[in-house]
């Protein structure tokens, strides 16, 4: 397995699991936007003047987010179905890199640990 291509994965992830998690993330993001939009519409009924304009601007931003999250949700839904289809797993085999769990090497783990320690020390210096 060529781990250079999979270095973006965390320990114990596969490409297939990342696709599923991304699909869930964008589906949930779209749902949260729908809830926020509904709340704004409820507020809009009683709003006037500047408050009404602010809510309308919020609605416009939410509509843009919903459009983007909707497209991403749809695209990842398709990818999720294809990656987990019997046809794909049969064609590629379950031993394909797409389905294999990524295991970090000790060197990768050490590099992640060093980076985490560096970030913590930077945060501490900023807080002082």
PDB file of C-alpha atoms in Angstrom:
ATOM      1  CA  UNK A   1       0.000   0.000   0.000  1.00  0.00           C
ATOM      2  CA  UNK A   2       1.327   3.446  -0.905  1.00  0.00           C
ATOM      3  CA  UNK A   3       0.912   5.383   2.353  1.00  0.00           C
ATOM      4  CA  UNK A   4       2.078   8.663   0.768  1.00  0.00           C
ATOM      5  CA  UNK A   5      -1.299   8.964  -0.901  1.00  0.00           C
ATOM      6  CA  UNK A   6      -3.128   8.251   2.363  1.00  0.00           C
ATOM      7  CA  UNK A   7      -1.171  10.537   4.665  1.00  0.00           C
ATOM      8  CA  UNK A   8      -4.216  12.822   4.993  1.00  0.00           C
ATOM      9  CA  UNK A   9      -6.036  10.088   6.916  1.00  0.00           C
ATOM     10  CA  UNK A  10      -5.969   9.871  10.676  1.00  0.00           C
ATOM     11  CA  UNK A  11      -5.086   6.671  12.446  1.00  0.00           C
ATOM     12  CA  UNK A  12      -7.686   3.945  11.902  1.00  0.00           C
ATOM     13  CA  UNK A  13      -9.496   5.716   9.048  1.00  0.00           C
ATOM     14  CA  UNK A  14     -10.108   4.537   5.528  1.00  0.00           C
ATOM     15  CA  UNK A  15     -10.986   6.578   2.466  1.00  0.00           C
ATOM     16  CA  UNK A  16     -14.444   4.996   2.556  1.00  0.00           C
ATOM     17  CA  UNK A  17     -14.979   6.044   6.195  1.00  0.00           C
ATOM     18  CA  UNK A  18     -13.850   9.608   5.451  1.00  0.00           C
ATOM     19  CA  UNK A  19     -16.352   9.850   2.577  1.00  0.00           C
ATOM     20  CA  UNK A  20     -19.116   8.692   4.924  1.00  0.00           C
ATOM     21  CA  UNK A  21     -18.111  11.159   7.641  1.00  0.00           C
ATOM     22  CA  UNK A  22     -17.949  14.046   5.173  1.00  0.00           C
ATOM     23  CA  UNK A  23     -21.378  13.113   3.826  1.00  0.00           C
ATOM     24  CA  UNK A  24     -22.795  13.118   7.363  1.00  0.00           C
ATOM     25  CA  UNK A  25     -21.080  16.432   8.147  1.00  0.00           C
ATOM     26  CA  UNK A  26     -22.547  18.256   5.147  1.00  0.00           C
ATOM     27  CA  UNK A  27     -25.975  16.649   5.613  1.00  0.00           C
ATOM     28  CA  UNK A  28     -26.002  17.846   9.242  1.00  0.00           C
ATOM     29  CA  UNK A  29     -24.719  21.294   8.229  1.00  0.00           C
ATOM     30  CA  UNK A  30     -27.581  21.604   5.733  1.00  0.00           C
ATOM     31  CA  UNK A  31     -30.084  20.575   8.426  1.00  0.00           C
ATOM     32  CA  UNK A  32     -28.694  23.144  10.886  1.00  0.00           C
ATOM     33  CA  UNK A  33     -29.077  25.823   8.215  1.00  0.00           C
ATOM     34  CA  UNK A  34     -32.703  24.803   7.691  1.00  0.00           C
ATOM     35  CA  UNK A  35     -33.354  25.222  11.416  1.00  0.00           C
ATOM     36  CA  UNK A  36     -31.627  28.643  11.471  1.00  0.00           C
ATOM     37  CA  UNK A  37     -33.627  29.691   8.404  1.00  0.00           C
ATOM     38  CA  UNK A  38     -36.871  28.665  10.075  1.00  0.00           C
ATOM     39  CA  UNK A  39     -35.939  30.639  13.201  1.00  0.00           C
ATOM     40  CA  UNK A  40     -35.134  33.723  11.111  1.00  0.00           C
ATOM     41  CA  UNK A  41     -38.437  33.475   9.267  1.00  0.00           C
ATOM     42  CA  UNK A  42     -40.258  33.331  12.601  1.00  0.00           C
ATOM     43  CA  UNK A  43     -38.401  36.449  13.783  1.00  0.00           C
ATOM     44  CA  UNK A  44     -39.090  38.218  10.514  1.00  0.00           C
ATOM     45  CA  UNK A  45     -42.850  38.179  11.090  1.00  0.00           C
ATOM     46  CA  UNK A  46     -42.529  40.570  14.056  1.00  0.00           C
ATOM     47  CA  UNK A  47     -39.535  42.594  12.855  1.00  0.00           C
ATOM     48  CA  UNK A  48     -39.587  46.076  11.398  1.00  0.00           C
ATOM     49  CA  UNK A  49     -37.055  48.595  10.147  1.00  0.00           C
ATOM     50  CA  UNK A  50     -33.399  47.855  10.788  1.00  0.00           C
ATOM     51  CA  UNK A  51     -34.148  44.592  12.563  1.00  0.00           C
ATOM     52  CA  UNK A  52     -36.075  43.396   9.509  1.00  0.00           C
ATOM     53  CA  UNK A  53     -33.179  44.307   7.210  1.00  0.00           C
ATOM     54  CA  UNK A  54     -30.694  42.486   9.442  1.00  0.00           C
ATOM     55  CA  UNK A  55     -32.856  39.364   9.418  1.00  0.00           C
ATOM     56  CA  UNK A  56     -33.209  39.545   5.631  1.00  0.00           C
ATOM     57  CA  UNK A  57     -29.422  39.742   5.326  1.00  0.00           C
ATOM     58  CA  UNK A  58     -29.092  36.749   7.652  1.00  0.00           C
ATOM     59  CA  UNK A  59     -31.601  34.851   5.513  1.00  0.00           C
ATOM     60  CA  UNK A  60     -29.620  35.619   2.367  1.00  0.00           C
ATOM     61  CA  UNK A  61     -26.428  34.308   3.975  1.00  0.00           C
ATOM     62  CA  UNK A  62     -28.217  31.195   5.244  1.00  0.00           C
ATOM     63  CA  UNK A  63     -29.692  30.552   1.780  1.00  0.00           C
ATOM     64  CA  UNK A  64     -26.190  30.726   0.269  1.00  0.00           C
ATOM     65  CA  UNK A  65     -24.857  28.313   2.885  1.00  0.00           C
ATOM     66  CA  UNK A  66     -27.780  25.963   2.296  1.00  0.00           C
ATOM     67  CA  UNK A  67     -27.113  25.971  -1.449  1.00  0.00           C
ATOM     68  CA  UNK A  68     -23.448  25.108  -0.938  1.00  0.00           C
ATOM     69  CA  UNK A  69     -24.050  22.515   1.771  1.00  0.00           C
ATOM     70  CA  UNK A  70     -26.849  21.027  -0.329  1.00  0.00           C
ATOM     71  CA  UNK A  71     -24.560  20.524  -3.325  1.00  0.00           C
ATOM     72  CA  UNK A  72     -21.815  19.050  -1.147  1.00  0.00           C
ATOM     73  CA  UNK A  73     -24.329  16.787   0.593  1.00  0.00           C
ATOM     74  CA  UNK A  74     -25.654  15.545  -2.755  1.00  0.00           C
ATOM     75  CA  UNK A  75     -22.175  14.959  -4.193  1.00  0.00           C
ATOM     76  CA  UNK A  76     -20.964  13.131  -1.101  1.00  0.00           C
ATOM     77  CA  UNK A  77     -24.166  11.116  -0.937  1.00  0.00           C
ATOM     78  CA  UNK A  78     -23.404   9.821  -4.422  1.00  0.00           C
ATOM     79  CA  UNK A  79     -19.751   9.180  -3.531  1.00  0.00           C
ATOM     80  CA  UNK A  80     -20.783   7.405  -0.325  1.00  0.00           C
ATOM     81  CA  UNK A  81     -23.216   5.125  -2.178  1.00  0.00           C
ATOM     82  CA  UNK A  82     -20.691   4.330  -4.918  1.00  0.00           C
ATOM     83  CA  UNK A  83     -17.776   3.685  -2.547  1.00  0.00           C
ATOM     84  CA  UNK A  84     -19.905   1.329  -0.467  1.00  0.00           C
ATOM     85  CA  UNK A  85     -21.604  -0.378  -3.403  1.00  0.00           C
ATOM     86  CA  UNK A  86     -21.167  -4.070  -3.960  1.00  0.00           C
ATOM     87  CA  UNK A  87     -20.101  -3.343  -7.532  1.00  0.00           C
ATOM     88  CA  UNK A  88     -17.189  -1.164  -6.444  1.00  0.00           C
ATOM     89  CA  UNK A  89     -16.051  -3.411  -3.625  1.00  0.00           C
ATOM     90  CA  UNK A  90     -16.211  -6.401  -5.978  1.00  0.00           C
ATOM     91  CA  UNK A  91     -14.332  -4.583  -8.748  1.00  0.00           C
ATOM     92  CA  UNK A  92     -11.596  -3.190  -6.499  1.00  0.00           C
ATOM     93  CA  UNK A  93     -11.605  -5.833  -3.814  1.00  0.00           C
ATOM     94  CA  UNK A  94     -11.916  -5.200  -0.107  1.00  0.00           C
ATOM     95  CA  UNK A  95      -8.131  -5.120   0.147  1.00  0.00           C
ATOM     96  CA  UNK A  96      -8.095  -1.919  -1.961  1.00  0.00           C
ATOM     97  CA  UNK A  97      -6.567   1.205  -0.372  1.00  0.00           C
ATOM     98  CA  UNK A  98     -10.053   2.743  -0.341  1.00  0.00           C
ATOM     99  CA  UNK A  99     -11.249   0.243   2.253  1.00  0.00           C
ATOM    100  CA  UNK A 100      -8.043  -0.375   4.176  1.00  0.00           C
ATOM    101  CA  UNK A 101      -7.649   1.196   7.581  1.00  0.00           C
ATOM    102  CA  UNK A 102      -4.767   3.647   7.641  1.00  0.00           C
ATOM    103  CA  UNK A 103      -2.164   2.986  10.313  1.00  0.00           C
ATOM    104  CA  UNK A 104       0.321   5.720  11.011  1.00  0.00           C
ATOM    105  CA  UNK A 105       3.961   4.826  11.192  1.00  0.00           C
ATOM    106  CA  UNK A 106       5.868   5.585  14.375  1.00  0.00           C
ATOM    107  CA  UNK A 107       7.558   8.445  12.543  1.00  0.00           C
ATOM    108  CA  UNK A 108       4.177   9.983  11.606  1.00  0.00           C
ATOM    109  CA  UNK A 109       2.944   9.588  15.178  1.00  0.00           C
ATOM    110  CA  UNK A 110       6.099  11.255  16.517  1.00  0.00           C
ATOM    111  CA  UNK A 111       5.720  14.148  14.046  1.00  0.00           C
ATOM    112  CA  UNK A 112       2.072  14.637  15.089  1.00  0.00           C
ATOM    113  CA  UNK A 113       3.072  14.557  18.761  1.00  0.00           C
ATOM    114  CA  UNK A 114       5.822  17.144  18.199  1.00  0.00           C
ATOM    115  CA  UNK A 115       3.440  19.382  16.288  1.00  0.00           C
ATOM    116  CA  UNK A 116       0.861  19.130  19.078  1.00  0.00           C
ATOM    117  CA  UNK A 117       3.473  19.998  21.709  1.00  0.00           C
ATOM    118  CA  UNK A 118       4.613  22.984  19.629  1.00  0.00           C
ATOM    119  CA  UNK A 119       1.041  24.280  19.271  1.00  0.00           C
ATOM    120  CA  UNK A 120       0.430  23.933  23.010  1.00  0.00           C
ATOM    121  CA  UNK A 121       3.626  25.849  23.808  1.00  0.00           C
ATOM    122  CA  UNK A 122       2.603  28.599  21.347  1.00  0.00           C
ATOM    123  CA  UNK A 123      -0.828  28.871  22.981  1.00  0.00           C
ATOM    124  CA  UNK A 124       0.739  29.123  26.424  1.00  0.00           C
ATOM    125  CA  UNK A 125       3.090  31.883  25.265  1.00  0.00           C
ATOM    126  CA  UNK A 126       0.174  33.782  23.719  1.00  0.00           C
ATOM    127  CA  UNK A 127      -1.844  33.525  26.936  1.00  0.00           C
ATOM    128  CA  UNK A 128       0.988  34.912  29.079  1.00  0.00           C
TER     129      UNK A 128
END
